[in-house]
CSV table of C-alpha atoms (C1' of nucleotides) in Angstrom, one decimal:
chain,number,residue,atom,x,y,z
A,1,MET,CA,23.9,12.5,-12.5
A,2,LYS,CA,25.2,9.8,-14.5
A,3,HIS,CA,25.2,6.3,-13.8
A,4,ALA,CA,25.7,4.5,-17.0
A,5,GLY,CA,29.7,5.7,-16.3
A,6,PHE,CA,29.6,4.8,-13.1
A,7,GLN,CA,28.4,1.1,-13.8
A,8,SER,CA,31.0,0.6,-16.4
A,9,VAL,CA,33.5,1.4,-13.6
A,10,ILE,CA,32.5,-1.3,-12.0
A,11,ALA,CA,31.9,-3.6,-14.2
A,12,LEU,CA,35.7,-3.6,-15.3
A,13,GLN,CA,36.5,-3.9,-11.1
A,14,ALA,CA,34.1,-6.9,-10.7
A,15,PRO,CA,32.3,-8.0,-13.9
A,16,GLU,CA,28.8,-9.3,-12.3
A,17,THR,CA,27.2,-12.0,-14.3
A,18,GLU,CA,23.4,-12.4,-14.5
A,19,GLU,CA,23.2,-15.2,-11.6
A,20,SER,CA,25.2,-12.9,-9.1
A,21,ARG,CA,23.4,-10.1,-9.8
A,22,ARG,CA,20.0,-11.9,-9.4
A,23,THR,CA,21.4,-13.1,-6.0
A,24,LEU,CA,22.2,-9.5,-5.0
A,25,VAL,CA,18.9,-8.1,-5.6
A,26,ILE,CA,17.1,-11.3,-4.0
A,27,LEU,CA,19.4,-10.9,-0.4
A,28,THR,CA,19.0,-7.0,-0.3
A,29,ALA,CA,15.1,-7.5,-0.5
A,30,ALA,CA,15.2,-10.3,2.2
A,31,ARG,CA,17.0,-7.3,4.5
A,32,LEU,CA,14.4,-4.5,2.8
A,33,PHE,CA,11.6,-6.8,3.6
A,34,ARG,CA,12.2,-7.5,7.2
A,35,GLU,CA,13.2,-4.1,7.8
A,36,ASN,CA,10.6,-2.0,6.0
A,37,GLY,CA,8.0,-4.8,5.4
A,38,TYR,CA,7.3,-6.1,1.5
A,39,GLU,CA,4.4,-4.0,0.8
A,40,ARG,CA,6.2,-0.9,2.4
A,41,THR,CA,9.5,-1.4,0.4
A,42,THR,CA,9.4,0.1,-3.2
A,43,VAL,CA,11.3,-1.1,-6.2
A,44,ARG,CA,13.0,1.8,-6.1
A,45,GLU,CA,14.3,1.7,-3.2
A,46,LEU,CA,15.3,-1.9,-3.6
A,47,ALA,CA,16.7,-0.6,-7.0
A,48,ASP,CA,18.9,2.0,-5.5
A,49,ALA,CA,20.1,-0.5,-2.3
A,50,VAL,CA,21.8,-2.5,-5.6
A,51,GLY,CA,22.9,0.3,-7.3
A,52,LEU,CA,20.2,0.0,-9.9
A,53,ARG,CA,17.5,2.7,-11.3
A,54,SER,CA,14.3,0.9,-10.9
A,55,GLY,CA,13.0,-0.2,-14.5
A,56,SER,CA,16.2,-2.3,-14.7
A,57,LEU,CA,14.9,-4.7,-12.0
A,58,PHE,CA,12.3,-5.6,-14.6
A,59,HIS,CA,15.1,-6.9,-16.5
A,60,HIS,CA,15.7,-9.5,-13.8
A,61,PHE,CA,12.2,-10.1,-12.3
A,62,ARG,CA,8.9,-10.2,-14.4
A,63,ASN,CA,6.9,-8.5,-11.1
A,64,LYS,CA,7.8,-7.2,-7.6
A,65,GLU,CA,6.0,-10.6,-6.5
A,66,GLU,CA,8.5,-12.9,-8.1
A,67,ILE,CA,11.2,-11.0,-6.3
A,68,LEU,CA,9.4,-11.9,-2.6
A,69,VAL,CA,8.8,-15.9,-4.5
A,70,ALA,CA,12.5,-15.4,-4.6
A,71,VAL,CA,13.5,-14.6,-1.6
A,72,MET,CA,11.1,-16.7,0.3
A,73,ALA,CA,12.1,-20.0,-1.7
A,74,ASN,CA,15.9,-19.0,-1.8
A,75,GLY,CA,15.1,-19.3,2.2
A,76,ILE,CA,13.4,-22.5,2.9
A,77,GLN,CA,15.2,-24.1,0.4
A,78,SER,CA,19.2,-23.7,2.2
A,79,VAL,CA,17.0,-24.9,5.2
A,80,ILE,CA,15.5,-28.0,4.0
A,81,ASP,CA,18.9,-28.8,2.4
A,82,ALA,CA,20.8,-28.5,5.7
A,83,GLY,CA,18.0,-29.8,7.4
A,84,ARG,CA,18.2,-33.1,5.0
A,85,ASP,CA,22.1,-33.2,5.5
A,86,LEU,CA,21.3,-33.3,9.0
A,87,MET,CA,18.8,-36.4,9.2
A,88,ALA,CA,21.6,-37.9,7.2
A,89,ARG,CA,24.3,-37.6,9.5
A,90,HIS,CA,22.0,-38.1,12.8
A,91,ALA,CA,20.5,-41.7,13.7
A,92,GLY,CA,18.6,-41.0,17.1
A,93,PRO,CA,15.6,-38.7,17.6
A,94,ALA,CA,17.4,-37.3,20.4
A,95,ALA,CA,19.9,-36.1,18.5
A,96,ARG,CA,18.0,-35.6,15.0
A,97,LEU,CA,15.2,-33.1,16.9
A,98,GLU,CA,18.2,-31.6,18.9
A,99,GLY,CA,19.9,-30.4,15.2
A,100,LEU,CA,16.8,-29.2,13.6
A,101,PHE,CA,15.9,-27.2,16.5
A,102,ARG,CA,19.4,-25.1,16.6
A,103,LEU,CA,19.5,-25.2,12.9
A,104,HIS,CA,15.8,-23.7,12.6
A,105,MET,CA,17.1,-21.1,15.6
A,106,ALA,CA,20.1,-20.6,13.8
A,107,SER,CA,18.7,-19.9,10.4
A,108,LEU,CA,16.0,-17.5,12.3
A,109,ILE,CA,18.7,-15.3,14.0
A,110,SER,CA,21.5,-14.9,11.4
A,111,GLY,CA,21.7,-12.2,9.2
A,112,VAL,CA,21.4,-13.6,5.4
A,113,GLY,CA,18.9,-16.5,6.3
A,114,GLY,CA,16.9,-14.8,8.8
A,115,ASP,CA,16.0,-12.7,6.7
A,116,ALA,CA,14.5,-15.0,4.6
A,117,MET,CA,12.6,-16.9,7.1
A,118,HIS,CA,11.6,-13.5,8.4
A,119,ALA,CA,9.4,-13.0,4.9
A,120,MET,CA,8.6,-16.9,5.2
A,121,ILE,CA,6.9,-15.6,8.3
A,122,TYR,CA,5.2,-12.6,7.4
A,123,GLU,CA,4.9,-11.8,3.8
A,124,TRP,CA,2.9,-15.1,2.9
A,125,ARG,CA,-0.3,-13.6,2.5
A,126,SER,CA,1.3,-11.1,0.0
A,127,LEU,CA,1.1,-14.4,-2.6
A,128,SER,CA,-1.2,-14.7,-5.2
A,129,PRO,CA,-3.1,-18.1,-4.8
A,130,SER,CA,-0.6,-19.8,-7.4
A,131,ALA,CA,2.5,-18.1,-5.9
A,132,ARG,CA,1.3,-19.6,-2.5
A,133,GLU,CA,1.3,-22.9,-4.0
A,134,GLY,CA,4.8,-22.8,-4.9
A,135,ILE,CA,5.8,-22.0,-1.7
A,136,ARG,CA,3.7,-23.8,-0.2
A,137,HIS,CA,5.3,-27.4,-1.7
A,138,LEU,CA,8.9,-25.6,-0.2
A,139,THR,CA,7.5,-25.5,3.0
A,140,ASP,CA,5.5,-29.1,3.1
A,141,GLN,CA,9.1,-30.9,2.6
A,142,TYR,CA,10.8,-28.5,5.5
A,143,GLU,CA,7.4,-29.5,7.5
A,144,ALA,CA,7.7,-33.7,6.8
A,145,LEU,CA,11.0,-33.9,8.1
A,146,TRP,CA,10.2,-31.9,11.7
A,147,GLN,CA,7.1,-34.6,11.3
A,148,GLN,CA,9.2,-37.4,10.8
A,149,ALA,CA,11.4,-36.2,13.8
A,150,MET,CA,8.9,-36.0,16.1
A,151,ASP,CA,6.9,-38.8,15.2
A,152,ASP,CA,10.1,-40.8,16.1
A,153,ALA,CA,10.6,-39.1,18.9
A,154,VAL,CA,7.0,-40.5,20.5
A,155,ALA,CA,7.3,-44.0,18.9
A,156,CYS,CA,10.3,-44.1,21.0
A,157,GLY,CA,8.3,-42.5,24.2
A,158,LEU,CA,11.0,-39.4,24.1
A,159,LEU,CA,8.0,-37.5,23.8
A,160,GLU,CA,4.4,-37.8,24.4
A,161,GLY,CA,1.0,-36.4,22.6
A,162,ASP,CA,0.2,-35.3,19.1
A,163,ALA,CA,3.5,-35.0,17.5
A,164,ALA,CA,2.2,-32.5,14.8
A,165,ILE,CA,0.9,-30.4,17.2
A,166,LEU,CA,3.6,-30.6,18.8
A,167,ARG,CA,5.6,-29.6,15.8
A,168,LYS,CA,3.3,-26.3,15.2
A,169,GLN,CA,4.0,-25.5,19.0
A,170,VAL,CA,7.9,-25.8,18.9
A,171,LEU,CA,8.1,-24.1,15.5
A,172,GLY,CA,5.5,-21.6,16.2
A,173,GLY,CA,7.7,-20.6,19.5
A,174,MET,CA,10.5,-20.5,17.5
A,175,ASN,CA,9.6,-18.5,14.6
A,176,PHE,CA,7.8,-15.6,16.8
A,177,SER,CA,11.5,-15.1,18.3
A,178,VAL,CA,12.0,-13.1,15.1
A,179,ALA,CA,9.5,-10.3,16.3
A,180,TRP,CA,11.3,-10.0,20.0
A,181,TYR,CA,15.0,-11.4,19.9
A,182,ARG,CA,17.7,-8.4,19.7
A,183,PRO,CA,21.1,-9.5,19.5
A,184,ASP,CA,22.5,-7.0,22.2
A,185,GLY,CA,19.7,-8.2,24.7
A,186,ARG,CA,20.2,-10.1,28.0
A,187,LEU,CA,20.7,-13.3,26.1
A,188,GLY,CA,23.5,-13.6,23.3
A,189,ALA,CA,22.9,-16.3,20.2
A,190,ASP,CA,24.0,-19.0,21.8
A,191,ALA,CA,22.0,-18.6,25.3
A,192,LEU,CA,19.2,-18.0,23.1
A,193,ILE,CA,19.2,-20.9,21.4
A,194,ASP,CA,20.2,-22.8,24.5
A,195,ALA,CA,17.2,-21.3,26.7
A,196,MET,CA,14.9,-21.9,24.2
A,197,LEU,CA,15.5,-25.6,23.3
A,198,ARG,CA,14.9,-26.0,27.2
A,199,ALA,CA,12.1,-24.3,27.3
A,200,ALA,CA,10.6,-25.8,23.9
A,201,LEU,CA,11.6,-29.3,24.5
A,202,PRO,CA,13.0,-30.0,27.9
A,203,GLU,CA,12.9,-33.8,27.5
A,204,LEU,CA,16.3,-33.1,25.4
A,205,MET,CA,17.9,-31.7,28.5
A,206,SER,CA,17.0,-34.1,31.2
A,207,SER,CA,20.4,-36.1,31.2
A,208,ARG,CA,22.6,-33.2,30.8
A,209,PRO,CA,23.7,-30.6,33.7
B,1,MET,CA,-26.0,6.5,-7.0
B,2,LYS,CA,-28.2,8.2,-4.1
B,3,HIS,CA,-26.6,7.6,-0.6
B,4,ALA,CA,-27.7,10.0,1.4
B,5,GLY,CA,-31.5,8.6,0.9
B,6,PHE,CA,-30.9,5.4,1.8
B,7,GLN,CA,-28.4,6.8,5.2
B,8,SER,CA,-32.0,8.7,6.2
B,9,VAL,CA,-34.0,5.4,5.9
B,10,ILE,CA,-31.2,3.4,8.1
B,11,ALA,CA,-31.0,6.1,10.4
B,12,LEU,CA,-35.0,6.1,11.0
B,13,GLN,CA,-34.9,2.4,11.8
B,14,ALA,CA,-31.7,2.1,13.9
B,15,PRO,CA,-29.8,5.2,14.8
B,16,GLU,CA,-26.5,5.2,15.0
B,17,THR,CA,-24.8,6.9,18.0
B,18,GLU,CA,-21.4,8.1,16.8
B,19,GLU,CA,-19.8,5.6,19.8
B,20,SER,CA,-21.6,2.3,17.8
B,21,ARG,CA,-20.8,3.4,14.4
B,22,ARG,CA,-17.0,3.8,15.2
B,23,THR,CA,-17.1,0.6,16.8
B,24,LEU,CA,-18.4,-0.9,13.6
B,25,VAL,CA,-15.6,0.5,11.6
B,26,ILE,CA,-13.0,-1.0,14.0
B,27,LEU,CA,-14.7,-4.3,14.3
B,28,THR,CA,-15.0,-4.5,10.1
B,29,ALA,CA,-11.6,-3.1,9.6
B,30,ALA,CA,-10.2,-5.9,12.2
B,31,ARG,CA,-11.6,-8.5,10.1
B,32,LEU,CA,-10.4,-7.1,6.7
B,33,PHE,CA,-7.0,-6.0,7.9
B,34,ARG,CA,-6.9,-10.2,9.1
B,35,GLU,CA,-8.2,-11.3,5.1
B,36,ASN,CA,-6.2,-9.2,3.3
B,37,GLY,CA,-3.6,-7.6,5.3
B,38,TYR,CA,-3.5,-3.7,6.7
B,39,GLU,CA,-1.6,-2.1,4.0
B,40,ARG,CA,-3.5,-3.8,1.1
B,41,THR,CA,-6.7,-3.4,2.6
B,42,THR,CA,-8.0,0.6,1.2
B,43,VAL,CA,-10.0,3.0,2.7
B,44,ARG,CA,-12.4,2.6,-0.1
B,45,GLU,CA,-12.7,-1.4,0.3
B,46,LEU,CA,-13.2,-0.8,4.8
B,47,ALA,CA,-15.7,2.6,3.6
B,48,ASP,CA,-17.6,0.1,1.4
B,49,ALA,CA,-17.9,-2.8,3.7
B,50,VAL,CA,-19.3,-0.5,6.4
B,51,GLY,CA,-22.0,1.3,4.2
B,52,LEU,CA,-19.4,4.7,4.0
B,53,ARG,CA,-17.9,6.9,1.1
B,54,SER,CA,-14.5,6.7,1.4
B,55,GLY,CA,-14.7,10.3,2.4
B,56,SER,CA,-16.6,10.1,5.8
B,57,LEU,CA,-14.4,7.6,6.9
B,58,PHE,CA,-12.1,10.7,8.1
B,59,HIS,CA,-14.7,12.2,10.4
B,60,HIS,CA,-14.1,9.3,12.8
B,61,PHE,CA,-10.5,8.8,12.1
B,62,ARG,CA,-7.6,11.2,11.7
B,63,ASN,CA,-6.2,8.7,9.1
B,64,LYS,CA,-5.7,5.2,8.3
B,65,GLU,CA,-3.1,4.5,11.1
B,66,GLU,CA,-5.1,5.9,13.6
B,67,ILE,CA,-7.9,3.0,12.3
B,68,LEU,CA,-5.1,0.1,12.8
B,69,VAL,CA,-4.1,1.3,16.3
B,70,ALA,CA,-8.0,1.5,17.2
B,71,VAL,CA,-8.2,-2.4,16.3
B,72,MET,CA,-5.5,-3.4,18.1
B,73,ALA,CA,-5.7,-1.4,21.4
B,74,ASN,CA,-9.1,-2.3,21.2
B,75,GLY,CA,-8.5,-6.2,21.3
B,76,ILE,CA,-5.5,-6.5,23.5
B,77,GLN,CA,-7.7,-4.3,26.3
B,78,SER,CA,-9.9,-7.0,26.1
B,79,VAL,CA,-7.3,-10.0,26.9
B,80,ILE,CA,-6.3,-7.5,29.5
B,81,ASP,CA,-9.5,-6.9,31.0
B,82,ALA,CA,-10.5,-10.8,31.0
B,83,GLY,CA,-7.0,-11.9,32.2
B,84,ARG,CA,-6.8,-9.5,35.0
B,85,ASP,CA,-10.6,-10.7,35.9
B,86,LEU,CA,-9.1,-14.6,35.6
B,87,MET,CA,-5.8,-13.9,37.8
B,88,ALA,CA,-8.2,-12.3,40.8
B,89,ARG,CA,-10.4,-15.1,40.4
B,90,HIS,CA,-8.0,-18.3,40.8
B,91,ALA,CA,-4.9,-18.4,43.5
B,92,GLY,CA,-3.2,-21.0,41.9
B,93,PRO,CA,-0.7,-20.8,39.6
B,94,ALA,CA,-1.4,-24.3,37.5
B,95,ALA,CA,-5.2,-23.1,37.4
B,96,ARG,CA,-3.6,-19.5,36.6
B,97,LEU,CA,-1.6,-20.7,33.9
B,98,GLU,CA,-4.3,-22.5,32.2
B,99,GLY,CA,-6.6,-20.0,32.8
B,100,LEU,CA,-4.4,-17.7,30.9
B,101,PHE,CA,-3.1,-20.4,28.4
B,102,ARG,CA,-7.2,-21.2,27.4
B,103,LEU,CA,-8.1,-17.7,27.3
B,104,HIS,CA,-5.1,-16.3,25.2
B,105,MET,CA,-6.0,-19.5,22.1
B,106,ALA,CA,-9.7,-18.5,22.4
B,107,SER,CA,-9.1,-15.3,21.9
B,108,LEU,CA,-6.9,-16.1,18.8
B,109,ILE,CA,-9.8,-18.4,17.4
B,110,SER,CA,-12.7,-16.3,18.1
B,111,GLY,CA,-13.8,-13.8,15.1
B,112,VAL,CA,-14.2,-11.1,16.7
B,113,GLY,CA,-11.3,-11.2,19.3
B,114,GLY,CA,-8.9,-13.0,16.5
B,115,ASP,CA,-9.1,-10.3,14.1
B,116,ALA,CA,-7.5,-7.9,16.5
B,117,MET,CA,-5.1,-10.5,17.5
B,118,HIS,CA,-3.3,-11.3,13.8
B,119,ALA,CA,-3.7,-7.7,13.9
B,120,MET,CA,-1.1,-7.1,16.7
B,121,ILE,CA,0.8,-10.4,15.1
B,122,TYR,CA,1.0,-9.5,11.9
B,123,GLU,CA,0.9,-5.4,11.6
B,124,TRP,CA,2.8,-3.9,14.4
B,125,ARG,CA,5.4,-2.8,11.9
B,126,SER,CA,2.6,-0.7,10.0
B,127,LEU,CA,2.6,1.3,13.2
B,128,SER,CA,4.9,4.4,12.9
B,129,PRO,CA,7.2,4.2,15.9
B,130,SER,CA,4.9,7.0,18.7
B,131,ALA,CA,2.3,4.7,17.6
B,132,ARG,CA,4.3,1.6,18.3
B,133,GLU,CA,5.2,2.9,21.6
B,134,GLY,CA,1.3,3.1,22.6
B,135,ILE,CA,0.3,-0.1,21.8
B,136,ARG,CA,3.5,-1.6,23.4
B,137,HIS,CA,2.3,-0.1,26.7
B,138,LEU,CA,-0.6,-2.1,26.0
B,139,THR,CA,0.9,-5.4,25.4
B,140,ASP,CA,3.8,-4.9,28.1
B,141,GLN,CA,0.6,-4.9,30.8
B,142,TYR,CA,-0.3,-7.8,29.2
B,143,GLU,CA,2.6,-10.1,29.4
B,144,ALA,CA,2.9,-9.0,33.4
B,145,LEU,CA,0.3,-11.2,33.9
B,146,TRP,CA,1.6,-14.0,32.1
B,147,GLN,CA,5.0,-13.1,33.5
B,148,GLN,CA,3.3,-13.0,36.9
B,149,ALA,CA,2.0,-16.4,36.5
B,150,MET,CA,5.0,-18.2,35.3
B,151,ASP,CA,7.2,-16.5,37.6
B,152,ASP,CA,5.0,-18.0,40.4
B,153,ALA,CA,4.9,-21.5,38.5
B,154,VAL,CA,8.7,-21.5,38.4
B,155,ALA,CA,9.3,-20.6,42.1
B,156,CYS,CA,6.7,-23.8,43.2
B,157,GLY,CA,8.6,-26.0,41.1
B,158,LEU,CA,6.1,-26.4,38.5
B,159,LEU,CA,7.6,-25.5,35.7
B,160,GLU,CA,11.5,-25.3,35.3
B,161,GLY,CA,14.0,-23.2,33.2
B,162,ASP,CA,13.9,-19.5,32.3
B,163,ALA,CA,10.3,-18.1,33.0
B,164,ALA,CA,10.7,-15.2,30.0
B,165,ILE,CA,11.9,-17.7,27.9
B,166,LEU,CA,9.2,-20.1,28.6
B,167,ARG,CA,6.7,-17.5,28.4
B,168,LYS,CA,7.9,-16.3,24.7
B,169,GLN,CA,8.0,-19.9,23.9
B,170,VAL,CA,4.9,-20.5,24.6
B,171,LEU,CA,2.7,-17.4,23.4
B,172,GLY,CA,4.6,-17.8,20.2
B,173,GLY,CA,3.4,-21.2,19.5
B,174,MET,CA,0.0,-20.0,20.8
B,175,ASN,CA,0.4,-16.8,18.5
B,176,PHE,CA,1.6,-18.8,15.2
B,177,SER,CA,-1.5,-20.8,15.4
B,178,VAL,CA,-3.3,-18.3,13.5
B,179,ALA,CA,-1.2,-18.9,10.5
B,180,TRP,CA,-2.2,-22.9,10.1
B,181,TYR,CA,-5.5,-23.4,12.4
B,182,ARG,CA,-8.8,-24.0,10.4
B,183,PRO,CA,-12.2,-24.7,12.1
B,184,ASP,CA,-12.9,-27.6,9.6
B,185,GLY,CA,-9.6,-29.3,10.0
B,186,ARG,CA,-8.5,-32.4,11.6
B,187,LEU,CA,-9.1,-30.4,15.8
B,188,GLY,CA,-12.3,-28.0,16.4
B,189,ALA,CA,-11.3,-25.5,18.5
B,190,ASP,CA,-11.8,-27.1,22.3
B,191,ALA,CA,-9.8,-30.2,20.8
B,192,LEU,CA,-6.8,-27.7,19.7
B,193,ILE,CA,-7.1,-25.3,22.7
B,194,ASP,CA,-6.5,-29.0,24.7
B,195,ALA,CA,-3.9,-30.4,22.2
B,196,MET,CA,-2.1,-27.2,22.2
B,197,LEU,CA,-2.0,-27.5,25.8
B,198,ARG,CA,-0.8,-30.2,26.4
B,199,ALA,CA,1.8,-29.5,23.5
B,200,ALA,CA,2.9,-26.4,25.5
B,201,LEU,CA,2.6,-27.2,28.9
B,202,PRO,CA,2.6,-30.8,29.9
B,203,GLU,CA,3.5,-30.0,33.3
B,204,LEU,CA,0.2,-28.6,33.6
B,205,MET,CA,-1.7,-32.3,32.7
B,206,SER,CA,0.5,-34.8,34.0
B,207,SER,CA,-1.9,-35.2,37.1
B,208,ARG,CA,-5.2,-36.1,34.5
B,209,PRO,CA,-6.3,-38.4,33.0
C,1,DG,C1',22.1,-5.1,-19.0
C,2,DT,C1',21.0,-0.5,-17.8
C,3,DC,C1',19.2,4.1,-18.2
C,4,DT,C1',16.1,8.1,-19.4
C,5,DA,C1',11.3,8.9,-19.1
C,6,DT,C1',7.3,7.9,-18.6
C,7,DA,C1',2.7,5.8,-18.9
C,8,DC,C1',-1.1,4.5,-15.7
C,9,DA,C1',-3.9,2.9,-12.0
C,10,DT,C1',-4.9,3.3,-7.0
C,11,DA,C1',-3.6,5.1,-3.0
C,12,DG,C1',-4.4,8.3,1.1
C,13,DA,C1',-6.6,12.6,2.5
C,14,DT,C1',-8.8,17.0,2.0
C,15,DA,C1',-12.6,21.0,1.2
C,16,DG,C1',-17.3,22.3,0.6
C,17,DA,C1',-21.6,21.6,0.0
C,18,DC,C1',-26.0,19.5,2.3
D,1,DG,C1',-22.8,13.2,10.2
D,2,DT,C1',-21.9,12.0,5.4
D,3,DC,C1',-21.5,13.1,0.3
D,4,DT,C1',-19.2,14.3,-3.6
D,5,DA,C1',-15.6,16.0,-6.0
D,6,DT,C1',-10.6,16.2,-6.3
D,7,DC,C1',-6.0,16.6,-5.3
D,8,DT,C1',-1.4,15.4,-4.8
D,9,DA,C1',1.9,11.5,-4.1
D,10,DT,C1',3.5,7.8,-4.7
D,11,DG,C1',3.7,2.9,-6.3
D,12,DT,C1',4.3,-0.8,-10.6
D,13,DA,C1',5.9,-1.3,-15.0
D,14,DT,C1',6.8,-0.3,-19.9
D,15,DA,C1',9.5,1.1,-24.0
D,16,DG,C1',12.5,2.5,-26.5
D,17,DA,C1',17.6,4.5,-26.5
D,18,DC,C1',22.6,3.4,-25.1
DNA sequence: GTCTATACATAGATAGAC
DNA sequence: GTCTATCTATGTATAGAC
């Protein structure tokens, strides 16, 4: 089969910039990693899924690990950005905590963001020590947002206990939902987020119906 | 290097039954899977770690997946057994919930049980559909224990909300601790379990110091 | 920037001697 | 029950033409 000719036609219709092609690979990789896991996803499968031959991937990425790093960095960075925006728009500890919670759950459930979060949760052991350090730097920033919100909530009496452990428990409970939540199950996305919020942080909801 | 002679000496000192050798492989595999992940652990590494040549493993297990299944089934079964024993010894919803919580955390933190739990959490996607079904049958039994305790706690007013979601949130928060807990960190094992219990189920602790 | 072709390593698994 | 030896397949990554 001739692939070059096919590619030319596509190029005429929608010229791909270097950046958009790279992004397509990253988003597709995130989806495949979620479906089959990083180790069981081959570069050939990924190449097929984006309409390339396997060798061509290595023009965009030095190796397979660099793709995983890009998937993770891409995903966590967008949640950090949204989280900072949220912290800037809301002042009270209750509103901030609830906002971060809903943002995190929405990221996990949504297709694009969820794929990247899934990789963050399940595939970090496949990173080399140096790559792990780079991703760690990003997750630290995200956790700092949560830590601040938790500290404020404890300081004003909204929550009780060890703020760091509370943060771990709440985030862990959310993250694990990627292992069991099914969009076609008993709860839809919105109902799930509400129910999870009530379960994890009932203090936030006690003044509501 | 001659291996047969070495094996003979060992056999004279400590004759290994079929069962104990199989158990050694399972426990060693659990540890290696935790350290390096199932996909990145080779049958050669596992064989080396138990003092065998790679081909010999396939006398005890049909294939690599069967080892993973044995690791998981072994681990979850021991927690189920301990959980049922606990439910039989305690009657009240509060004592049962706290008991299940401490049992689960202790299993996660302990070396042997923790390795198997780690595999349950991280490697279930490496199972074939049929193997996944078999393991699912076991996890269903374990979750049923929790569901019963949660239902009772909600029924008697100890907890509020959706019992199934509460269970998912609490178990998820615990399970995720394998990703961040370090025994040499700020909290020792006992302090961690107490802090996690306060964070996840503060209702159980409100009547205590 | 993509393709074709392939190098090179390593994986899981098997056969048969002992 | 374990070893030695090996098959076979599949993986990542590279080289060079276009």
